[in-house]
PDB file of C-alpha atoms in Angstrom:
ATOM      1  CA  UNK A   1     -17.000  -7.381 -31.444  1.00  0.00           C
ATOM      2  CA  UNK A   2     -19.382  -9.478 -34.020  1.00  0.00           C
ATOM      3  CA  UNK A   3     -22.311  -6.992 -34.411  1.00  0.00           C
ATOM      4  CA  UNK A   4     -25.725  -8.028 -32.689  1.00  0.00           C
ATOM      5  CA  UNK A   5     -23.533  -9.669 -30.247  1.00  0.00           C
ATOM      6  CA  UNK A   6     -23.532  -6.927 -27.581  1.00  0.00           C
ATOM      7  CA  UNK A   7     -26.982  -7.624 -27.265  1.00  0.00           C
ATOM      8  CA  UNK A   8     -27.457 -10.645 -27.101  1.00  0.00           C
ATOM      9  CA  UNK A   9     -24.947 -10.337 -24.062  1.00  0.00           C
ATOM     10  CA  UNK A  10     -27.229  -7.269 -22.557  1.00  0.00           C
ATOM     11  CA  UNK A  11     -29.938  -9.653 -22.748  1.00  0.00           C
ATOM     12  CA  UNK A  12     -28.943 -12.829 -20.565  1.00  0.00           C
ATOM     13  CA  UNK A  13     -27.037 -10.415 -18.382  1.00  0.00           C
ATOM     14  CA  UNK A  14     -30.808  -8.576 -17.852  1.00  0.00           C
ATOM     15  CA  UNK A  15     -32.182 -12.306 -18.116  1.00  0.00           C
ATOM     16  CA  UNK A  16     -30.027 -13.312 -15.428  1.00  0.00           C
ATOM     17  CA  UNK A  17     -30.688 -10.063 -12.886  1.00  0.00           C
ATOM     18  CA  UNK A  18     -34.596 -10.680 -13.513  1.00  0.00           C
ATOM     19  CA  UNK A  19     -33.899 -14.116 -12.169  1.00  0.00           C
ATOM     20  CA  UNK A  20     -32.479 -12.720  -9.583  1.00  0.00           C
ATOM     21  CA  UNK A  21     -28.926 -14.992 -10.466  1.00  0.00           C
ATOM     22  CA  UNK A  22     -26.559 -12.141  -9.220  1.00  0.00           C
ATOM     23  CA  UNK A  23     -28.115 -11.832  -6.123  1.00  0.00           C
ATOM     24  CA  UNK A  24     -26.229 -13.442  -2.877  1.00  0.00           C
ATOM     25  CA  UNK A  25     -22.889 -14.139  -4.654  1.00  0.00           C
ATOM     26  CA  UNK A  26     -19.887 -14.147  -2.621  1.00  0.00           C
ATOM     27  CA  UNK A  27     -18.643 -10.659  -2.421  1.00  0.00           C
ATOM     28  CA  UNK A  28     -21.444  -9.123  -3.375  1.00  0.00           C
ATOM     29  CA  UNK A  29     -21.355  -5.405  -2.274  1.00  0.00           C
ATOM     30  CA  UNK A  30     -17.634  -5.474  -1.514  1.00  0.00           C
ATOM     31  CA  UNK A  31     -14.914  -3.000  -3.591  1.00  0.00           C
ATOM     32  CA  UNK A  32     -13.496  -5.419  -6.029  1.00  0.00           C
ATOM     33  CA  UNK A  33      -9.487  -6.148  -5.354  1.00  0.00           C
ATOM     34  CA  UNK A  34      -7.685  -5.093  -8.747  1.00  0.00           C
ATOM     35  CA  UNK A  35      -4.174  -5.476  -8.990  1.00  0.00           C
ATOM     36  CA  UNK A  36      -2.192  -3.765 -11.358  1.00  0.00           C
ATOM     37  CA  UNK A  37       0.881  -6.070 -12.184  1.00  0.00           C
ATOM     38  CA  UNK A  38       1.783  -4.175 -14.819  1.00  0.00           C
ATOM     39  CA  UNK A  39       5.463  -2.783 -13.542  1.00  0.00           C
ATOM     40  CA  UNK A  40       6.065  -6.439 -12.585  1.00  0.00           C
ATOM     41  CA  UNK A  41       8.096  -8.247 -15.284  1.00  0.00           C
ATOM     42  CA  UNK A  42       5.853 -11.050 -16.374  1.00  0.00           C
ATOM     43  CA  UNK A  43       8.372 -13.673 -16.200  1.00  0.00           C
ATOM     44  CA  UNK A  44       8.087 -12.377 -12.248  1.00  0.00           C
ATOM     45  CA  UNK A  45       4.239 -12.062 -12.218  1.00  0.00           C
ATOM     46  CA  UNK A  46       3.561 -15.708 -10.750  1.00  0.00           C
ATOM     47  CA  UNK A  47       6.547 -15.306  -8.176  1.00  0.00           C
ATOM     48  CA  UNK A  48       5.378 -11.714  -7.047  1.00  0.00           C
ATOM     49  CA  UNK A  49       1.522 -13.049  -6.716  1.00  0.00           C
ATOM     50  CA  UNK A  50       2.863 -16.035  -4.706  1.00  0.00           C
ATOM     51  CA  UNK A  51       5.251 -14.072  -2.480  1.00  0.00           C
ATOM     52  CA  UNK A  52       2.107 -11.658  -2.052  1.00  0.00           C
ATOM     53  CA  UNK A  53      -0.391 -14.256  -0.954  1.00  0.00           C
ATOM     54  CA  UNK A  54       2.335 -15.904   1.722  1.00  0.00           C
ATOM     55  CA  UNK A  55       2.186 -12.459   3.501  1.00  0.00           C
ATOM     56  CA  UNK A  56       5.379 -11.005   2.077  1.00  0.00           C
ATOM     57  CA  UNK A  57       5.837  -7.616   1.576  1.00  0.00           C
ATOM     58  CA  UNK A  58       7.788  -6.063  -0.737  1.00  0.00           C
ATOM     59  CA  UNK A  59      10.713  -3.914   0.820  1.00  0.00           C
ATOM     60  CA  UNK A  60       9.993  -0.375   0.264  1.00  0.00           C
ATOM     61  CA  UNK A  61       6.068  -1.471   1.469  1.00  0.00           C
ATOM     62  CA  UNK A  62       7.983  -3.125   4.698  1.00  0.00           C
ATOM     63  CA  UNK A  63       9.684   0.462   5.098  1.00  0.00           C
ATOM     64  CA  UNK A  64       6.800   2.391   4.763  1.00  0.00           C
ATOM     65  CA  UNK A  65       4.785   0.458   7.019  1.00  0.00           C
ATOM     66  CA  UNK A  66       7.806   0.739   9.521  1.00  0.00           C
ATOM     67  CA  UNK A  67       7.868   4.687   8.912  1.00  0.00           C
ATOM     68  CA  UNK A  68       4.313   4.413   9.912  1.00  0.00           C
ATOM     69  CA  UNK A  69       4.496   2.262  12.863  1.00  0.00           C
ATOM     70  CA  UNK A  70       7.262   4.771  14.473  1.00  0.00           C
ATOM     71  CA  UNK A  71       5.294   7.523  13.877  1.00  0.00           C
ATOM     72  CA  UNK A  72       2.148   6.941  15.208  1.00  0.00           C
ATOM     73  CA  UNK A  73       4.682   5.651  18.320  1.00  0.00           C
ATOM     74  CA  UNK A  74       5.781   9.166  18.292  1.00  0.00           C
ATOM     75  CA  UNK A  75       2.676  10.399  19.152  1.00  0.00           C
ATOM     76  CA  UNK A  76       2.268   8.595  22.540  1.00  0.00           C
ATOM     77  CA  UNK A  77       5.682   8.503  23.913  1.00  0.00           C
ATOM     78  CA  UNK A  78       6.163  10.535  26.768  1.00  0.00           C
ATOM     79  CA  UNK A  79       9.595   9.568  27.516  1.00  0.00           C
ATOM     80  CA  UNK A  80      12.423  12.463  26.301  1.00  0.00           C
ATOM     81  CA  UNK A  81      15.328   9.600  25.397  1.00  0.00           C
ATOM     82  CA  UNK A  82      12.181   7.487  24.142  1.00  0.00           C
ATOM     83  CA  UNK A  83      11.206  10.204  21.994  1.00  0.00           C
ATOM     84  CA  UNK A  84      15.219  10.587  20.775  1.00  0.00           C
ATOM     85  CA  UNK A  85      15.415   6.921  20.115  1.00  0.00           C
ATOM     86  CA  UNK A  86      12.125   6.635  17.875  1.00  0.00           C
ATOM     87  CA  UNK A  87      13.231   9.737  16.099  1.00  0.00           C
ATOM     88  CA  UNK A  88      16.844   8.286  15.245  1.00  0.00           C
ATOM     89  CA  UNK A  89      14.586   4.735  14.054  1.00  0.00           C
ATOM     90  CA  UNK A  90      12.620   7.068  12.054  1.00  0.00           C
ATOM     91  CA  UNK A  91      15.424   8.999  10.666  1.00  0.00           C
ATOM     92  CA  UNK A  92      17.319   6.008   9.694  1.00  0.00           C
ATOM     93  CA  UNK A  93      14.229   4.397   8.042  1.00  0.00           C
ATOM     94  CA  UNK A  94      13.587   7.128   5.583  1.00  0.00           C
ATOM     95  CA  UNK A  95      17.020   7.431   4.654  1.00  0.00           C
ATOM     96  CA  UNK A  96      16.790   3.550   4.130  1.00  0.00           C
ATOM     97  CA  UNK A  97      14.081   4.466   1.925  1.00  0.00           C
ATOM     98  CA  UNK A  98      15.769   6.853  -0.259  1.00  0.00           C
ATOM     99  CA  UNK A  99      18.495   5.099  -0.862  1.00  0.00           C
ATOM    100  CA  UNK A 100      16.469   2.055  -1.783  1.00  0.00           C
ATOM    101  CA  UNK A 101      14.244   4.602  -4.376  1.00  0.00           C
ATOM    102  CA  UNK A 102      17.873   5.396  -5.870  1.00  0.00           C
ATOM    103  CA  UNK A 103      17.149   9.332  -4.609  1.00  0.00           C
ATOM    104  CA  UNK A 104      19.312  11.796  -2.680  1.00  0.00           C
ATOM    105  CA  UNK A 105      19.080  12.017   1.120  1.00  0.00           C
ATOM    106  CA  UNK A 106      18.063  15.807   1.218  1.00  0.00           C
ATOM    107  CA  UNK A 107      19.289  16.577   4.583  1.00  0.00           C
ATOM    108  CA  UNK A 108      17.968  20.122   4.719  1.00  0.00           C
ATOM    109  CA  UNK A 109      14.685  18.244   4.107  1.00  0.00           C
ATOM    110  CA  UNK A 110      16.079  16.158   7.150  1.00  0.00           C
ATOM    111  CA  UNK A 111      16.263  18.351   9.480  1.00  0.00           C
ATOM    112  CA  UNK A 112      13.160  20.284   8.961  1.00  0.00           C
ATOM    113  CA  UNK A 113      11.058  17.142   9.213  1.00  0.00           C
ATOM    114  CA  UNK A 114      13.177  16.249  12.119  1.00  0.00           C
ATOM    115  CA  UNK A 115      11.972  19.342  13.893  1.00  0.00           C
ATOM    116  CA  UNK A 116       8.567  19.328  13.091  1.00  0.00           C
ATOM    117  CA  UNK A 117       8.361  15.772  14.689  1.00  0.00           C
ATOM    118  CA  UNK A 118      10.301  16.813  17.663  1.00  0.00           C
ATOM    119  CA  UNK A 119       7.596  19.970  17.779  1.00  0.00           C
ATOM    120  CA  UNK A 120       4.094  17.792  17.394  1.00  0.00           C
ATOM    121  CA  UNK A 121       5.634  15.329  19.647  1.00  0.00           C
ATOM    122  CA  UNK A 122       6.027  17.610  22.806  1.00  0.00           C
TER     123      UNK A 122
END
């Protein structure tokens, strides 16, 4: 930066909260919404950003918002062949998941959250 110019930017900033110019502005107090585009391609930025503000998820977000859904469902069925369906959903869901992240289905890993579900749901 040019020197001396920092401060002359420090200064109308300072002017400008003396006046009191900052105060009331829309959003004020609010966390700021940052997004990081930087994995998108940028020939794909506009098309991701317009996708985004239709409401469209992308579709490992979809699937994890699925996973979610079924198991906080888990917790309040009360049903045994309820339970076994939402489990299978679940199941199926996760290996949807991996496959889509281009990782192995660990079914060892499987089973073991399989039976921890089956032992917090009961």
């Amino acid at each position: 930066m040019v020197p001396g110019f920092e401060r002359l930017i420090e200064s109308r900033i300072r002017e400008a909260q003396r006046k009191g110019e900052f105060d009331n502005l829309h959003g004020a107090g609010e966390p700021l919404d940052i997004e990081d585009l930087g994995r998108v391609p940028e020939d794909l930025r506009l098309s991701y950003k317009m996708l985004k503000n239709a409401g469209y998820a992308p579709p490992e977000i979809q699937l994890k918002k699925d996973i979610k859904k079924t198991e906080d469902l888990l917790g309040f069925l009360t049903d045994e062949s309820e339970k076994y369906r939402a489990i299978k959903k679940l199941n199926f869901l996760i290996m949807k998941l991996n496959i889509s992240r281009g990782s192995s289905v660990d079914y060892e890993m499987s089973q073991l959250y399989y039976e921890r579900l089956v032992e917090n749901s009961e």
